[in-house]
Amino acid sequence: QVQLVESGGGLVQAGGSLRLSCAASGRTFSIYSMGWFRQAPGKEREFVAAITWSDRSDSSLYYANSVKGRFTISRENAKNTVYLQMNSLKPEDTAVYYCSVRSRYSGYIVTIDHEYDYWGQGTQVTVSS
């Protein structure tokens, strides 16, 4: 089992920035990749960004087109933590953001939510216009 705890959500004006954190504990050696998804009211959960997880310094990244150039995902292996730096926020970024872990090797970044094995409790991000 892997436990995930997110933090860093909040209320921000359009154009502002927030940084989300997700700390993993438990069987962290089993992590293949960590991702961020979000779900806005009345909408399905959607992929935001993900990063592969290894002891090597290199990693693979992938972003949804809607956040590319504005959001940056990064990891800190020593703390078993992944971050999502969100800049130039827009009202349409308002959602509950979830951290997730995929344990199974795939060789590429998976963007489908049901392919991830563990989930955090979610953190609310609200962007006012």
JSON list of N, CA and C in Angstrom, two decimals, residues 30-61:
[
{"chain": "A", "resi": 30, "resn": "SER", "atom": "N", "xyz": [7.59, 0.75, -4.74]},
{"chain": "A", "resi": 30, "resn": "SER", "atom": "CA", "xyz": [6.77, 0.16, -5.79]},
{"chain": "A", "resi": 30, "resn": "SER", "atom": "C", "xyz": [6.24, 1.19, -6.78]},
{"chain": "A", "resi": 31, "resn": "ILE", "atom": "N", "xyz": [6.55, 2.47, -6.56]},
{"chain": "A", "resi": 31, "resn": "ILE", "atom": "CA", "xyz": [6.00, 3.52, -7.42]},
{"chain": "A", "resi": 31, "resn": "ILE", "atom": "C", "xyz": [6.67, 3.52, -8.79]},
{"chain": "A", "resi": 32, "resn": "TYR", "atom": "N", "xyz": [5.87, 3.49, -9.85]},
{"chain": "A", "resi": 32, "resn": "TYR", "atom": "CA", "xyz": [6.40, 3.67, -11.20]},
{"chain": "A", "resi": 32, "resn": "TYR", "atom": "C", "xyz": [6.25, 5.13, -11.64]},
{"chain": "A", "resi": 33, "resn": "SER", "atom": "N", "xyz": [5.10, 5.70, -11.39]},
{"chain": "A", "resi": 33, "resn": "SER", "atom": "CA", "xyz": [4.89, 7.10, -11.74]},
{"chain": "A", "resi": 33, "resn": "SER", "atom": "C", "xyz": [3.89, 7.73, -10.77]},
{"chain": "A", "resi": 34, "resn": "MET", "atom": "N", "xyz": [3.97, 9.03, -10.67]},
{"chain": "A", "resi": 34, "resn": "MET", "atom": "CA", "xyz": [3.02, 9.79, -9.86]},
{"chain": "A", "resi": 34, "resn": "MET", "atom": "C", "xyz": [2.36, 10.84, -10.74]},
{"chain": "A", "resi": 35, "resn": "GLY", "atom": "N", "xyz": [1.08, 11.01, -10.54]},
{"chain": "A", "resi": 35, "resn": "GLY", "atom": "CA", "xyz": [0.36, 11.94, -11.40]},
{"chain": "A", "resi": 35, "resn": "GLY", "atom": "C", "xyz": [-0.59, 12.82, -10.62]},
{"chain": "A", "resi": 36, "resn": "TRP", "atom": "N", "xyz": [-1.02, 13.86, -11.30]},
{"chain": "A", "resi": 36, "resn": "TRP", "atom": "CA", "xyz": [-2.05, 14.75, -10.77]},
{"chain": "A", "resi": 36, "resn": "TRP", "atom": "C", "xyz": [-3.25, 14.70, -11.72]},
{"chain": "A", "resi": 37, "resn": "PHE", "atom": "N", "xyz": [-4.41, 14.56, -11.13]},
{"chain": "A", "resi": 37, "resn": "PHE", "atom": "CA", "xyz": [-5.67, 14.65, -11.85]},
{"chain": "A", "resi": 37, "resn": "PHE", "atom": "C", "xyz": [-6.50, 15.74, -11.17]},
{"chain": "A", "resi": 38, "resn": "ARG", "atom": "N", "xyz": [-7.54, 16.18, -11.84]},
{"chain": "A", "resi": 38, "resn": "ARG", "atom": "CA", "xyz": [-8.44, 17.15, -11.23]},
{"chain": "A", "resi": 38, "resn": "ARG", "atom": "C", "xyz": [-9.87, 16.87, -11.65]},
{"chain": "A", "resi": 39, "resn": "GLN", "atom": "N", "xyz": [-10.78, 17.30, -10.80]},
{"chain": "A", "resi": 39, "resn": "GLN", "atom": "CA", "xyz": [-12.20, 17.12, -11.10]},
{"chain": "A", "resi": 39, "resn": "GLN", "atom": "C", "xyz": [-12.95, 18.37, -10.71]},
{"chain": "A", "resi": 40, "resn": "ALA", "atom": "N", "xyz": [-13.55, 19.01, -11.71]},
{"chain": "A", "resi": 40, "resn": "ALA", "atom": "CA", "xyz": [-14.37, 20.19, -11.49]},
{"chain": "A", "resi": 40, "resn": "ALA", "atom": "C", "xyz": [-15.81, 19.75, -11.26]},
{"chain": "A", "resi": 41, "resn": "PRO", "atom": "N", "xyz": [-16.61, 20.59, -10.61]},
{"chain": "A", "resi": 41, "resn": "PRO", "atom": "CA", "xyz": [-18.01, 20.22, -10.36]},
{"chain": "A", "resi": 41, "resn": "PRO", "atom": "C", "xyz": [-18.75, 19.89, -11.64]},
{"chain": "A", "resi": 42, "resn": "GLY", "atom": "N", "xyz": [-19.41, 18.74, -11.64]},
{"chain": "A", "resi": 42, "resn": "GLY", "atom": "CA", "xyz": [-20.20, 18.34, -12.79]},
{"chain": "A", "resi": 42, "resn": "GLY", "atom": "C", "xyz": [-19.40, 17.79, -13.95]},
{"chain": "A", "resi": 43, "resn": "LYS", "atom": "N", "xyz": [-18.10, 17.64, -13.76]},
{"chain": "A", "resi": 43, "resn": "LYS", "atom": "CA", "xyz": [-17.26, 17.13, -14.84]},
{"chain": "A", "resi": 43, "resn": "LYS", "atom": "C", "xyz": [-16.54, 15.85, -14.42]},
{"chain": "A", "resi": 44, "resn": "GLU", "atom": "N", "xyz": [-16.05, 15.12, -15.39]},
{"chain": "A", "resi": 44, "resn": "GLU", "atom": "CA", "xyz": [-15.28, 13.93, -15.09]},
{"chain": "A", "resi": 44, "resn": "GLU", "atom": "C", "xyz": [-13.87, 14.30, -14.66]},
{"chain": "A", "resi": 45, "resn": "ARG", "atom": "N", "xyz": [-13.27, 13.39, -13.92]},
{"chain": "A", "resi": 45, "resn": "ARG", "atom": "CA", "xyz": [-11.89, 13.60, -13.52]},
{"chain": "A", "resi": 45, "resn": "ARG", "atom": "C", "xyz": [-10.98, 13.57, -14.75]},
{"chain": "A", "resi": 46, "resn": "GLU", "atom": "N", "xyz": [-10.04, 14.51, -14.82]},
{"chain": "A", "resi": 46, "resn": "GLU", "atom": "CA", "xyz": [-9.18, 14.59, -15.98]},
{"chain": "A", "resi": 46, "resn": "GLU", "atom": "C", "xyz": [-7.71, 14.62, -15.58]},
{"chain": "A", "resi": 47, "resn": "PHE", "atom": "N", "xyz": [-6.89, 14.12, -16.47]},
{"chain": "A", "resi": 47, "resn": "PHE", "atom": "CA", "xyz": [-5.44, 14.10, -16.28]},
{"chain": "A", "resi": 47, "resn": "PHE", "atom": "C", "xyz": [-4.88, 15.50, -16.36]},
{"chain": "A", "resi": 48, "resn": "VAL", "atom": "N", "xyz": [-3.90, 15.78, -15.48]},
{"chain": "A", "resi": 48, "resn": "VAL", "atom": "CA", "xyz": [-3.23, 17.08, -15.49]},
{"chain": "A", "resi": 48, "resn": "VAL", "atom": "C", "xyz": [-1.76, 16.92, -15.87]},
{"chain": "A", "resi": 49, "resn": "ALA", "atom": "N", "xyz": [-1.04, 16.10, -15.09]},
{"chain": "A", "resi": 49, "resn": "ALA", "atom": "CA", "xyz": [0.39, 15.92, -15.34]},
{"chain": "A", "resi": 49, "resn": "ALA", "atom": "C", "xyz": [0.86, 14.67, -14.60]},
{"chain": "A", "resi": 50, "resn": "ALA", "atom": "N", "xyz": [1.98, 14.12, -15.05]},
{"chain": "A", "resi": 50, "resn": "ALA", "atom": "CA", "xyz": [2.55, 12.95, -14.37]},
{"chain": "A", "resi": 50, "resn": "ALA", "atom": "C", "xyz": [4.04, 12.91, -14.62]},
{"chain": "A", "resi": 51, "resn": "ILE", "atom": "N", "xyz": [4.73, 12.18, -13.73]},
{"chain": "A", "resi": 51, "resn": "ILE", "atom": "CA", "xyz": [6.18, 12.05, -13.80]},
{"chain": "A", "resi": 51, "resn": "ILE", "atom": "C", "xyz": [6.56, 10.64, -13.39]},
{"chain": "A", "resi": 52, "resn": "THR", "atom": "N", "xyz": [7.52, 10.07, -14.09]},
{"chain": "A", "resi": 52, "resn": "THR", "atom": "CA", "xyz": [7.99, 8.74, -13.68]},
{"chain": "A", "resi": 52, "resn": "THR", "atom": "C", "xyz": [8.88, 8.87, -12.45]},
{"chain": "A", "resi": 53, "resn": "TRP", "atom": "N", "xyz": [9.02, 7.77, -11.75]},
{"chain": "A", "resi": 53, "resn": "TRP", "atom": "CA", "xyz": [9.67, 7.78, -10.45]},
{"chain": "A", "resi": 53, "resn": "TRP", "atom": "C", "xyz": [10.76, 6.72, -10.43]},
{"chain": "A", "resi": 54, "resn": "SER", "atom": "N", "xyz": [11.99, 7.14, -10.24]},
{"chain": "A", "resi": 54, "resn": "SER", "atom": "CA", "xyz": [13.07, 6.18, -10.15]},
{"chain": "A", "resi": 54, "resn": "SER", "atom": "C", "xyz": [14.20, 6.80, -9.33]},
{"chain": "A", "resi": 55, "resn": "ASP", "atom": "N", "xyz": [15.23, 5.99, -9.08]},
{"chain": "A", "resi": 55, "resn": "ASP", "atom": "CA", "xyz": [16.39, 6.51, -8.35]},
{"chain": "A", "resi": 55, "resn": "ASP", "atom": "C", "xyz": [17.30, 7.33, -9.24]},
{"chain": "A", "resi": 56, "resn": "ARG", "atom": "N", "xyz": [17.04, 7.26, -10.53]},
{"chain": "A", "resi": 56, "resn": "ARG", "atom": "CA", "xyz": [17.87, 8.03, -11.45]},
{"chain": "A", "resi": 56, "resn": "ARG", "atom": "C", "xyz": [17.42, 9.48, -11.48]},
{"chain": "A", "resi": 57, "resn": "SER", "atom": "N", "xyz": [18.30, 10.35, -11.88]},
{"chain": "A", "resi": 57, "resn": "SER", "atom": "CA", "xyz": [17.98, 11.78, -11.91]},
{"chain": "A", "resi": 57, "resn": "SER", "atom": "C", "xyz": [17.07, 12.12, -13.07]},
{"chain": "A", "resi": 58, "resn": "ASP", "atom": "N", "xyz": [17.09, 11.32, -14.14]},
{"chain": "A", "resi": 58, "resn": "ASP", "atom": "CA", "xyz": [16.22, 11.63, -15.27]},
{"chain": "A", "resi": 58, "resn": "ASP", "atom": "C", "xyz": [14.85, 11.06, -15.02]},
{"chain": "A", "resi": 59, "resn": "SER", "atom": "N", "xyz": [13.87, 11.61, -15.68]},
{"chain": "A", "resi": 59, "resn": "SER", "atom": "CA", "xyz": [12.51, 11.14, -15.53]},
{"chain": "A", "resi": 59, "resn": "SER", "atom": "C", "xyz": [11.71, 11.58, -16.74]},
{"chain": "A", "resi": 60, "resn": "SER", "atom": "N", "xyz": [10.60, 10.95, -16.94]},
{"chain": "A", "resi": 60, "resn": "SER", "atom": "CA", "xyz": [9.68, 11.33, -18.03]},
{"chain": "A", "resi": 60, "resn": "SER", "atom": "C", "xyz": [8.56, 12.15, -17.45]},
{"chain": "A", "resi": 61, "resn": "LEU", "atom": "N", "xyz": [8.17, 13.17, -18.22]},
{"chain": "A", "resi": 61, "resn": "LEU", "atom": "CA", "xyz": [7.09, 14.07, -17.82]},
{"chain": "A", "resi": 61, "resn": "LEU", "atom": "C", "xyz": [6.04, 14.10, -18.92]}
]
